[in-house]
Structures are given as C-alpha cells and as structure tokens.
C-alpha cells in the first residue's frame, strides 16, 4: 500500500504546496505580495479540514508575524468568503488593505506554503482538483 507523508495513507492526508508563483519565481515576501484565489465550488475538497501553512526559507520555520497566524484554512476564525462563495487569501509581508481576516503573513524573504488536506475527496487524489495559482498582486 502507498503511504502519504509520515505514513498516513493518502485517503487520510494529502499535501501539496506552492514552491513557485504563477510567474515561475520562488515566492519572496520582500519583493512581492500575492493572492491565492479559490473559485466558488473549487475550495479544497475534504471530509475533515484543510489548512495552508507558511514556512520561511531556507530554515523551513514558521513565520513570526504581528497577528500570530502561521496557517490559514477552513477553520480559521473570521475568514471572509467572496460574495460568490469563493475564497481569496492575501499572502504578503504587510497587512493588506482588505484587513487581516484572510491574511497569511509572509516573511521578509523567500517562503514556501504547504496545504494539508485531511480526508481529501477522490478528486484531490486523482488530480481532477488542483491547487490554484499563487499570483503576484
């Protein structure tokens, strides 16, 4: 049987992430601000929960920030969904003009974001569902 990360079977936990932005560059909070936009009906398909966690490179440590937020996901208190049911996340060093509700604070330098999906739906495992792009603002 194939195992997922840390020995969990893929049916229990699926991991993906953003190593590059939509322009093919390594994400860097000192140079750019980004958005991750999940269209309506295209949120991570899970039975349990999902989260996206920010790691500073090269250390791969959590990013200290003024709101003590190290990950964001469907259980984040105060998350604001788009009018159409989609979700826009703001990934940047400084607080976004839109406010902190959907902000995943980035470091002043390179980073990687890992998305964890617990109880992923079959479309995540088959590749039918894909993570959206990390797009510079």
PDB file of N, CA, C and O in Angstrom, residues 51-124:
ATOM      1  N   UNK A  51      -5.790  23.269   5.603  1.00  0.00           N
ATOM      2  CA  UNK A  51      -5.078  24.469   6.035  1.00  0.00           C
ATOM      3  C   UNK A  51      -3.864  24.679   5.143  1.00  0.00           C
ATOM      4  O   UNK A  51      -3.337  23.739   4.552  1.00  0.00           O
ATOM      5  N   UNK A  52      -3.440  25.944   5.050  1.00  0.00           N
ATOM      6  CA  UNK A  52      -2.226  26.311   4.324  1.00  0.00           C
ATOM      7  C   UNK A  52      -1.282  26.943   5.339  1.00  0.00           C
ATOM      8  O   UNK A  52      -1.648  27.890   6.032  1.00  0.00           O
ATOM      9  N   UNK A  53      -0.062  26.411   5.434  1.00  0.00           N
ATOM     10  CA  UNK A  53       0.914  26.859   6.421  1.00  0.00           C
ATOM     11  C   UNK A  53       2.113  27.495   5.732  1.00  0.00           C
ATOM     12  O   UNK A  53       2.616  26.968   4.750  1.00  0.00           O
ATOM     13  N   UNK A  54       2.555  28.625   6.268  1.00  0.00           N
ATOM     14  CA  UNK A  54       3.675  29.397   5.730  1.00  0.00           C
ATOM     15  C   UNK A  54       4.977  28.989   6.406  1.00  0.00           C
ATOM     16  O   UNK A  54       5.019  28.890   7.642  1.00  0.00           O
ATOM     17  N   UNK A  55       6.033  28.767   5.607  1.00  0.00           N
ATOM     18  CA  UNK A  55       7.364  28.463   6.130  1.00  0.00           C
ATOM     19  C   UNK A  55       8.391  29.373   5.485  1.00  0.00           C
ATOM     20  O   UNK A  55       8.424  29.531   4.265  1.00  0.00           O
ATOM     21  N   UNK A  56       9.243  29.978   6.310  1.00  0.00           N
ATOM     22  CA  UNK A  56      10.346  30.821   5.838  1.00  0.00           C
ATOM     23  C   UNK A  56      11.465  29.918   5.322  1.00  0.00           C
ATOM     24  O   UNK A  56      11.743  28.875   5.905  1.00  0.00           O
ATOM     25  N   UNK A  57      12.068  30.309   4.215  1.00  0.00           N
ATOM     26  CA  UNK A  57      13.205  29.557   3.668  1.00  0.00           C
ATOM     27  C   UNK A  57      14.498  30.327   3.946  1.00  0.00           C
ATOM     28  O   UNK A  57      14.472  31.551   4.027  1.00  0.00           O
ATOM     29  N   UNK A  58      15.628  29.678   4.130  1.00  0.00           N
ATOM     30  CA  UNK A  58      15.839  28.246   3.912  1.00  0.00           C
ATOM     31  C   UNK A  58      15.575  27.395   5.150  1.00  0.00           C
ATOM     32  O   UNK A  58      15.596  26.171   5.085  1.00  0.00           O
ATOM     33  N   UNK A  59      15.274  28.032   6.290  1.00  0.00           N
ATOM     34  CA  UNK A  59      15.142  27.287   7.545  1.00  0.00           C
ATOM     35  C   UNK A  59      13.925  26.375   7.593  1.00  0.00           C
ATOM     36  O   UNK A  59      13.895  25.420   8.348  1.00  0.00           O
ATOM     37  N   UNK A  60      12.895  26.715   6.817  1.00  0.00           N
ATOM     38  CA  UNK A  60      11.612  25.992   6.852  1.00  0.00           C
ATOM     39  C   UNK A  60      10.972  26.066   8.235  1.00  0.00           C
ATOM     40  O   UNK A  60      10.404  25.100   8.737  1.00  0.00           O
ATOM     41  N   UNK A  61      11.067  27.258   8.826  1.00  0.00           N
ATOM     42  CA  UNK A  61      10.459  27.506  10.124  1.00  0.00           C
ATOM     43  C   UNK A  61       9.197  28.341   9.939  1.00  0.00           C
ATOM     44  O   UNK A  61       9.044  29.052   8.946  1.00  0.00           O
ATOM     45  N   UNK A  62       8.299  28.283  10.914  1.00  0.00           N
ATOM     46  CA  UNK A  62       7.111  29.115  10.876  1.00  0.00           C
ATOM     47  C   UNK A  62       7.511  30.583  10.887  1.00  0.00           C
ATOM     48  O   UNK A  62       8.576  30.943  11.394  1.00  0.00           O
ATOM     49  N   UNK A  63       6.659  31.421  10.346  1.00  0.00           N
ATOM     50  CA  UNK A  63       6.962  32.837  10.181  1.00  0.00           C
ATOM     51  C   UNK A  63       6.363  33.647  11.325  1.00  0.00           C
ATOM     52  O   UNK A  63       5.139  33.704  11.467  1.00  0.00           O
ATOM     53  N   UNK A  64       7.226  34.268  12.137  1.00  0.00           N
ATOM     54  CA  UNK A  64       6.721  35.159  13.181  1.00  0.00           C
ATOM     55  C   UNK A  64       6.028  36.332  12.511  1.00  0.00           C
ATOM     56  O   UNK A  64       6.491  36.840  11.490  1.00  0.00           O
ATOM     57  N   UNK A  65       4.906  36.762  13.092  1.00  0.00           N
ATOM     58  CA  UNK A  65       4.141  37.844  12.473  1.00  0.00           C
ATOM     59  C   UNK A  65       3.285  38.536  13.523  1.00  0.00           C
ATOM     60  O   UNK A  65       3.043  37.996  14.599  1.00  0.00           O
ATOM     61  N   UNK A  66       2.791  39.748  13.205  1.00  0.00           N
ATOM     62  CA  UNK A  66       2.083  40.549  14.206  1.00  0.00           C
ATOM     63  C   UNK A  66       0.715  40.010  14.621  1.00  0.00           C
ATOM     64  O   UNK A  66       0.182  40.446  15.635  1.00  0.00           O
ATOM     65  N   UNK A  67       0.139  39.078  13.869  1.00  0.00           N
ATOM     66  CA  UNK A  67      -1.174  38.553  14.265  1.00  0.00           C
ATOM     67  C   UNK A  67      -1.088  37.104  14.747  1.00  0.00           C
ATOM     68  O   UNK A  67      -2.106  36.460  14.965  1.00  0.00           O
ATOM     69  N   UNK A  68       0.143  36.595  14.910  1.00  0.00           N
ATOM     70  CA  UNK A  68       0.353  35.215  15.379  1.00  0.00           C
ATOM     71  C   UNK A  68      -0.437  34.200  14.556  1.00  0.00           C
ATOM     72  O   UNK A  68      -1.025  33.268  15.101  1.00  0.00           O
ATOM     73  N   UNK A  69      -0.431  34.385  13.240  1.00  0.00           N
ATOM     74  CA  UNK A  69      -1.102  33.434  12.340  1.00  0.00           C
ATOM     75  C   UNK A  69      -0.026  32.730  11.523  1.00  0.00           C
ATOM     76  O   UNK A  69       0.710  33.352  10.787  1.00  0.00           O
ATOM     77  N   UNK A  70       0.008  31.412  11.655  1.00  0.00           N
ATOM     78  CA  UNK A  70       1.023  30.608  10.979  1.00  0.00           C
ATOM     79  C   UNK A  70       0.420  29.759   9.874  1.00  0.00           C
ATOM     80  O   UNK A  70       1.141  29.239   9.034  1.00  0.00           O
ATOM     81  N   UNK A  71      -0.892  29.639   9.921  1.00  0.00           N
ATOM     82  CA  UNK A  71      -1.611  28.918   8.871  1.00  0.00           C
ATOM     83  C   UNK A  71      -2.998  29.536   8.744  1.00  0.00           C
ATOM     84  O   UNK A  71      -3.461  30.264   9.625  1.00  0.00           O
ATOM     85  N   UNK A  72      -3.638  29.224   7.627  1.00  0.00           N
ATOM     86  CA  UNK A  72      -4.994  29.704   7.382  1.00  0.00           C
ATOM     87  C   UNK A  72      -5.746  28.576   6.688  1.00  0.00           C
ATOM     88  O   UNK A  72      -5.163  27.817   5.914  1.00  0.00           O
ATOM     89  N   UNK A  73      -7.012  28.429   6.998  1.00  0.00           N
ATOM     90  CA  UNK A  73      -7.784  27.349   6.389  1.00  0.00           C
ATOM     91  C   UNK A  73      -9.251  27.463   6.715  1.00  0.00           C
ATOM     92  O   UNK A  73      -9.715  28.485   7.239  1.00  0.00           O
ATOM     93  N   UNK A  74      -9.970  26.406   6.427  1.00  0.00           N
ATOM     94  CA  UNK A  74     -11.426  26.466   6.577  1.00  0.00           C
ATOM     95  C   UNK A  74     -11.890  26.591   8.023  1.00  0.00           C
ATOM     96  O   UNK A  74     -13.035  26.939   8.265  1.00  0.00           O
ATOM     97  N   UNK A  75     -11.006  26.376   8.999  1.00  0.00           N
ATOM     98  CA  UNK A  75     -11.370  26.552  10.404  1.00  0.00           C
ATOM     99  C   UNK A  75     -10.812  27.851  11.007  1.00  0.00           C
ATOM    100  O   UNK A  75     -10.887  28.050  12.214  1.00  0.00           O
ATOM    101  N   UNK A  76     -10.263  28.719  10.177  1.00  0.00           N
ATOM    102  CA  UNK A  76      -9.725  29.985  10.670  1.00  0.00           C
ATOM    103  C   UNK A  76     -10.873  30.898  11.092  1.00  0.00           C
ATOM    104  O   UNK A  76     -11.744  31.204  10.277  1.00  0.00           O
ATOM    105  N   UNK A  77     -10.896  31.345  12.350  1.00  0.00           N
ATOM    106  CA  UNK A  77     -11.971  32.245  12.786  1.00  0.00           C
ATOM    107  C   UNK A  77     -11.968  33.547  11.987  1.00  0.00           C
ATOM    108  O   UNK A  77     -10.910  34.119  11.711  1.00  0.00           O
ATOM    109  N   UNK A  78     -13.148  34.004  11.594  1.00  0.00           N
ATOM    110  CA  UNK A  78     -13.298  35.283  10.911  1.00  0.00           C
ATOM    111  C   UNK A  78     -12.987  35.284   9.437  1.00  0.00           C
ATOM    112  O   UNK A  78     -13.001  36.341   8.801  1.00  0.00           O
ATOM    113  N   UNK A  79     -12.702  34.134   8.860  1.00  0.00           N
ATOM    114  CA  UNK A  79     -12.417  34.053   7.426  1.00  0.00           C
ATOM    115  C   UNK A  79     -13.595  34.613   6.646  1.00  0.00           C
ATOM    116  O   UNK A  79     -14.754  34.336   6.969  1.00  0.00           O
ATOM    117  N   UNK A  80     -13.311  35.440   5.633  1.00  0.00           N
ATOM    118  CA  UNK A  80     -14.366  36.084   4.849  1.00  0.00           C
ATOM    119  C   UNK A  80     -14.369  35.506   3.434  1.00  0.00           C
ATOM    120  O   UNK A  80     -13.365  35.601   2.719  1.00  0.00           O
ATOM    121  N   UNK A  81     -15.498  34.916   3.054  1.00  0.00           N
ATOM    122  CA  UNK A  81     -15.631  34.338   1.717  1.00  0.00           C
ATOM    123  C   UNK A  81     -16.112  35.400   0.741  1.00  0.00           C
ATOM    124  O   UNK A  81     -16.789  36.354   1.111  1.00  0.00           O
ATOM    125  N   UNK A  82     -15.735  35.233  -0.520  1.00  0.00           N
ATOM    126  CA  UNK A  82     -16.162  36.147  -1.572  1.00  0.00           C
ATOM    127  C   UNK A  82     -17.680  36.065  -1.727  1.00  0.00           C
ATOM    128  O   UNK A  82     -18.304  35.074  -1.320  1.00  0.00           O
ATOM    129  N   UNK A  83     -18.274  37.085  -2.311  1.00  0.00           N
ATOM    130  CA  UNK A  83     -19.728  37.117  -2.496  1.00  0.00           C
ATOM    131  C   UNK A  83     -20.247  35.900  -3.257  1.00  0.00           C
ATOM    132  O   UNK A  83     -21.354  35.444  -3.010  1.00  0.00           O
ATOM    133  N   UNK A  84     -19.441  35.359  -4.162  1.00  0.00           N
ATOM    134  CA  UNK A  84     -19.880  34.216  -4.963  1.00  0.00           C
ATOM    135  C   UNK A  84     -19.591  32.866  -4.308  1.00  0.00           C
ATOM    136  O   UNK A  84     -19.839  31.822  -4.879  1.00  0.00           O
ATOM    137  N   UNK A  85     -19.018  32.879  -3.089  1.00  0.00           N
ATOM    138  CA  UNK A  85     -18.706  31.643  -2.380  1.00  0.00           C
ATOM    139  C   UNK A  85     -17.261  31.205  -2.539  1.00  0.00           C
ATOM    140  O   UNK A  85     -16.840  30.230  -1.928  1.00  0.00           O
ATOM    141  N   UNK A  86     -16.494  31.904  -3.370  1.00  0.00           N
ATOM    142  CA  UNK A  86     -15.070  31.610  -3.491  1.00  0.00           C
ATOM    143  C   UNK A  86     -14.322  32.134  -2.279  1.00  0.00           C
ATOM    144  O   UNK A  86     -14.925  32.646  -1.325  1.00  0.00           O
ATOM    145  N   UNK A  87     -13.013  32.011  -2.317  1.00  0.00           N
ATOM    146  CA  UNK A  87     -12.188  32.463  -1.195  1.00  0.00           C
ATOM    147  C   UNK A  87     -10.889  33.048  -1.738  1.00  0.00           C
ATOM    148  O   UNK A  87     -10.198  32.403  -2.531  1.00  0.00           O
ATOM    149  N   UNK A  88     -10.585  34.261  -1.317  1.00  0.00           N
ATOM    150  CA  UNK A  88      -9.334  34.917  -1.697  1.00  0.00           C
ATOM    151  C   UNK A  88      -8.478  35.088  -0.454  1.00  0.00           C
ATOM    152  O   UNK A  88      -8.931  35.659   0.536  1.00  0.00           O
ATOM    153  N   UNK A  89      -7.258  34.566  -0.519  1.00  0.00           N
ATOM    154  CA  UNK A  89      -6.300  34.695   0.575  1.00  0.00           C
ATOM    155  C   UNK A  89      -5.216  35.675   0.154  1.00  0.00           C
ATOM    156  O   UNK A  89      -4.778  35.669  -0.999  1.00  0.00           O
ATOM    157  N   UNK A  90      -4.782  36.509   1.075  1.00  0.00           N
ATOM    158  CA  UNK A  90      -3.743  37.500   0.824  1.00  0.00           C
ATOM    159  C   UNK A  90      -2.468  37.041   1.509  1.00  0.00           C
ATOM    160  O   UNK A  90      -2.437  36.880   2.729  1.00  0.00           O
ATOM    161  N   UNK A  91      -1.436  36.805   0.714  1.00  0.00           N
ATOM    162  CA  UNK A  91      -0.152  36.319   1.202  1.00  0.00           C
ATOM    163  C   UNK A  91       0.859  37.432   0.976  1.00  0.00           C
ATOM    164  O   UNK A  91       1.253  37.697  -0.168  1.00  0.00           O
ATOM    165  N   UNK A  92       1.232  38.101   2.057  1.00  0.00           N
ATOM    166  CA  UNK A  92       2.144  39.227   1.928  1.00  0.00           C
ATOM    167  C   UNK A  92       2.727  39.585   3.284  1.00  0.00           C
ATOM    168  O   UNK A  92       2.205  39.167   4.317  1.00  0.00           O
ATOM    169  N   UNK A  93       3.813  40.349   3.237  1.00  0.00           N
ATOM    170  CA  UNK A  93       4.518  40.739   4.461  1.00  0.00           C
ATOM    171  C   UNK A  93       3.699  41.716   5.297  1.00  0.00           C
ATOM    172  O   UNK A  93       3.563  41.556   6.503  1.00  0.00           O
ATOM    173  N   UNK A  94       3.153  42.745   4.649  1.00  0.00           N
ATOM    174  CA  UNK A  94       2.417  43.782   5.367  1.00  0.00           C
ATOM    175  C   UNK A  94       0.918  43.518   5.340  1.00  0.00           C
ATOM    176  O   UNK A  94       0.396  42.915   4.397  1.00  0.00           O
ATOM    177  N   UNK A  95       0.251  44.006   6.357  1.00  0.00           N
ATOM    178  CA  UNK A  95      -1.202  43.853   6.452  1.00  0.00           C
ATOM    179  C   UNK A  95      -1.869  44.353   5.161  1.00  0.00           C
ATOM    180  O   UNK A  95      -1.607  45.473   4.720  1.00  0.00           O
ATOM    181  N   UNK A  96      -2.740  43.563   4.559  1.00  0.00           N
ATOM    182  CA  UNK A  96      -3.405  44.009   3.332  1.00  0.00           C
ATOM    183  C   UNK A  96      -4.460  45.074   3.604  1.00  0.00           C
ATOM    184  O   UNK A  96      -5.025  45.135   4.705  1.00  0.00           O
ATOM    185  N   UNK A  97      -4.731  45.894   2.610  1.00  0.00           N
ATOM    186  CA  UNK A  97      -5.761  46.933   2.727  1.00  0.00           C
ATOM    187  C   UNK A  97      -7.119  46.315   3.024  1.00  0.00           C
ATOM    188  O   UNK A  97      -7.974  46.943   3.655  1.00  0.00           O
ATOM    189  N   UNK A  98      -7.322  45.066   2.605  1.00  0.00           N
ATOM    190  CA  UNK A  98      -8.594  44.374   2.823  1.00  0.00           C
ATOM    191  C   UNK A  98      -8.784  43.957   4.277  1.00  0.00           C
ATOM    192  O   UNK A  98      -9.840  43.469   4.658  1.00  0.00           O
ATOM    193  N   UNK A  99      -7.752  44.102   5.091  1.00  0.00           N
ATOM    194  CA  UNK A  99      -7.830  43.731   6.503  1.00  0.00           C
ATOM    195  C   UNK A  99      -7.195  42.376   6.758  1.00  0.00           C
ATOM    196  O   UNK A  99      -6.804  41.666   5.839  1.00  0.00           O
ATOM    197  N   UNK A 100      -7.107  41.986   8.029  1.00  0.00           N
ATOM    198  CA  UNK A 100      -6.381  40.775   8.384  1.00  0.00           C
ATOM    199  C   UNK A 100      -7.174  39.470   8.268  1.00  0.00           C
ATOM    200  O   UNK A 100      -6.601  38.402   8.419  1.00  0.00           O
ATOM    201  N   UNK A 101      -8.470  39.523   7.994  1.00  0.00           N
ATOM    202  CA  UNK A 101      -9.286  38.307   8.023  1.00  0.00           C
ATOM    203  C   UNK A 101      -8.732  37.180   7.159  1.00  0.00           C
ATOM    204  O   UNK A 101      -8.685  36.032   7.584  1.00  0.00           O
ATOM    205  N   UNK A 102      -8.309  37.482   5.952  1.00  0.00           N
ATOM    206  CA  UNK A 102      -7.853  36.463   5.004  1.00  0.00           C
ATOM    207  C   UNK A 102      -6.355  36.575   4.730  1.00  0.00           C
ATOM    208  O   UNK A 102      -5.877  36.164   3.687  1.00  0.00           O
ATOM    209  N   UNK A 103      -5.624  37.114   5.685  1.00  0.00           N
ATOM    210  CA  UNK A 103      -4.196  37.364   5.529  1.00  0.00           C
ATOM    211  C   UNK A 103      -3.367  36.217   6.096  1.00  0.00           C
ATOM    212  O   UNK A 103      -3.516  35.840   7.251  1.00  0.00           O
ATOM    213  N   UNK A 104      -2.481  35.689   5.248  1.00  0.00           N
ATOM    214  CA  UNK A 104      -1.452  34.757   5.708  1.00  0.00           C
ATOM    215  C   UNK A 104      -0.133  35.533   5.631  1.00  0.00           C
ATOM    216  O   UNK A 104       0.390  35.779   4.539  1.00  0.00           O
ATOM    217  N   UNK A 105       0.390  35.999   6.773  1.00  0.00           N
ATOM    218  CA  UNK A 105       1.585  36.835   6.766  1.00  0.00           C
ATOM    219  C   UNK A 105       2.810  36.109   6.205  1.00  0.00           C
ATOM    220  O   UNK A 105       3.089  34.966   6.561  1.00  0.00           O
ATOM    221  N   UNK A 106       3.498  36.797   5.304  1.00  0.00           N
ATOM    222  CA  UNK A 106       4.706  36.269   4.670  1.00  0.00           C
ATOM    223  C   UNK A 106       5.938  36.882   5.337  1.00  0.00           C
ATOM    224  O   UNK A 106       5.881  37.973   5.889  1.00  0.00           O
ATOM    225  N   UNK A 107       7.070  36.193   5.234  1.00  0.00           N
ATOM    226  CA  UNK A 107       8.310  36.749   5.797  1.00  0.00           C
ATOM    227  C   UNK A 107       8.914  37.795   4.861  1.00  0.00           C
ATOM    228  O   UNK A 107       8.497  37.942   3.717  1.00  0.00           O
ATOM    229  N   UNK A 108       9.903  38.460   5.361  1.00  0.00           N
ATOM    230  CA  UNK A 108      10.674  39.414   4.566  1.00  0.00           C
ATOM    231  C   UNK A 108      11.780  38.621   3.861  1.00  0.00           C
ATOM    232  O   UNK A 108      12.950  38.732   4.195  1.00  0.00           O
ATOM    233  N   UNK A 109      11.363  37.772   2.933  1.00  0.00           N
ATOM    234  CA  UNK A 109      12.304  36.911   2.221  1.00  0.00           C
ATOM    235  C   UNK A 109      11.566  35.748   1.594  1.00  0.00           C
ATOM    236  O   UNK A 109      10.333  35.727   1.523  1.00  0.00           O
ATOM    237  N   UNK A 110      12.305  34.730   1.127  1.00  0.00           N
ATOM    238  CA  UNK A 110      11.689  33.596   0.439  1.00  0.00           C
ATOM    239  C   UNK A 110      10.872  32.718   1.389  1.00  0.00           C
ATOM    240  O   UNK A 110      11.156  32.632   2.581  1.00  0.00           O
ATOM    241  N   UNK A 111       9.864  32.074   0.812  1.00  0.00           N
ATOM    242  CA  UNK A 111       8.990  31.206   1.598  1.00  0.00           C
ATOM    243  C   UNK A 111       8.397  30.111   0.731  1.00  0.00           C
ATOM    244  O   UNK A 111       8.475  30.143  -0.498  1.00  0.00           O
ATOM    245  N   UNK A 112       7.784  29.166   1.398  1.00  0.00           N
ATOM    246  CA  UNK A 112       7.007  28.109   0.758  1.00  0.00           C
ATOM    247  C   UNK A 112       5.725  27.965   1.575  1.00  0.00           C
ATOM    248  O   UNK A 112       5.711  28.221   2.786  1.00  0.00           O
ATOM    249  N   UNK A 113       4.643  27.603   0.908  1.00  0.00           N
ATOM    250  CA  UNK A 113       3.369  27.351   1.582  1.00  0.00           C
ATOM    251  C   UNK A 113       2.989  25.904   1.325  1.00  0.00           C
ATOM    252  O   UNK A 113       3.027  25.437   0.183  1.00  0.00           O
ATOM    253  N   UNK A 114       2.618  25.193   2.386  1.00  0.00           N
ATOM    254  CA  UNK A 114       2.168  23.802   2.272  1.00  0.00           C
ATOM    255  C   UNK A 114       0.698  23.754   2.614  1.00  0.00           C
ATOM    256  O   UNK A 114       0.277  24.271   3.655  1.00  0.00           O
ATOM    257  N   UNK A 115      -0.098  23.135   1.743  1.00  0.00           N
ATOM    258  CA  UNK A 115      -1.511  22.938   2.031  1.00  0.00           C
ATOM    259  C   UNK A 115      -1.701  21.486   2.461  1.00  0.00           C
ATOM    260  O   UNK A 115      -1.153  20.572   1.854  1.00  0.00           O
ATOM    261  N   UNK A 116      -2.420  21.328   3.549  1.00  0.00           N
ATOM    262  CA  UNK A 116      -2.716  19.997   4.088  1.00  0.00           C
ATOM    263  C   UNK A 116      -4.217  19.776   3.990  1.00  0.00           C
ATOM    264  O   UNK A 116      -4.991  20.623   4.429  1.00  0.00           O
ATOM    265  N   UNK A 117      -4.569  18.656   3.436  1.00  0.00           N
ATOM    266  CA  UNK A 117      -5.988  18.305   3.283  1.00  0.00           C
ATOM    267  C   UNK A 117      -6.226  17.000   4.025  1.00  0.00           C
ATOM    268  O   UNK A 117      -5.628  15.973   3.682  1.00  0.00           O
ATOM    269  N   UNK A 118      -7.072  17.046   5.039  1.00  0.00           N
ATOM    270  CA  UNK A 118      -7.367  15.857   5.828  1.00  0.00           C
ATOM    271  C   UNK A 118      -8.725  15.310   5.426  1.00  0.00           C
ATOM    272  O   UNK A 118      -9.722  16.019   5.433  1.00  0.00           O
ATOM    273  N   UNK A 119      -8.702  14.044   5.037  1.00  0.00           N
ATOM    274  CA  UNK A 119      -9.895  13.426   4.468  1.00  0.00           C
ATOM    275  C   UNK A 119     -10.131  13.946   3.056  1.00  0.00           C
ATOM    276  O   UNK A 119     -11.239  14.369   2.741  1.00  0.00           O
ATOM    277  N   UNK A 120      -9.079  13.957   2.203  1.00  0.00           N
ATOM    278  CA  UNK A 120      -9.253  14.502   0.858  1.00  0.00           C
ATOM    279  C   UNK A 120     -10.281  13.713   0.053  1.00  0.00           C
ATOM    280  O   UNK A 120     -10.358  12.495   0.165  1.00  0.00           O
ATOM    281  N   UNK A 121     -11.057  14.443  -0.729  1.00  0.00           N
ATOM    282  CA  UNK A 121     -12.046  13.812  -1.599  1.00  0.00           C
ATOM    283  C   UNK A 121     -11.330  13.140  -2.772  1.00  0.00           C
ATOM    284  O   UNK A 121     -10.183  13.471  -3.086  1.00  0.00           O
ATOM    285  N   UNK A 122     -11.985  12.190  -3.418  1.00  0.00           N
ATOM    286  CA  UNK A 122     -11.354  11.479  -4.542  1.00  0.00           C
ATOM    287  C   UNK A 122     -10.804  12.403  -5.629  1.00  0.00           C
ATOM    288  O   UNK A 122      -9.755  12.115  -6.215  1.00  0.00           O
ATOM    289  N   UNK A 123     -11.463  13.532  -5.902  1.00  0.00           N
ATOM    290  CA  UNK A 123     -10.972  14.426  -6.964  1.00  0.00           C
ATOM    291  C   UNK A 123      -9.622  15.064  -6.615  1.00  0.00           C
ATOM    292  O   UNK A 123      -8.841  15.408  -7.508  1.00  0.00           O
ATOM    293  N   UNK A 124      -9.301  15.193  -5.346  1.00  0.00           N
ATOM    294  CA  UNK A 124      -7.975  15.694  -4.954  1.00  0.00           C
ATOM    295  C   UNK A 124      -6.925  14.618  -5.205  1.00  0.00           C
ATOM    296  O   UNK A 124      -5.841  14.900  -5.711  1.00  0.00           O
TER     297      UNK A 124
END
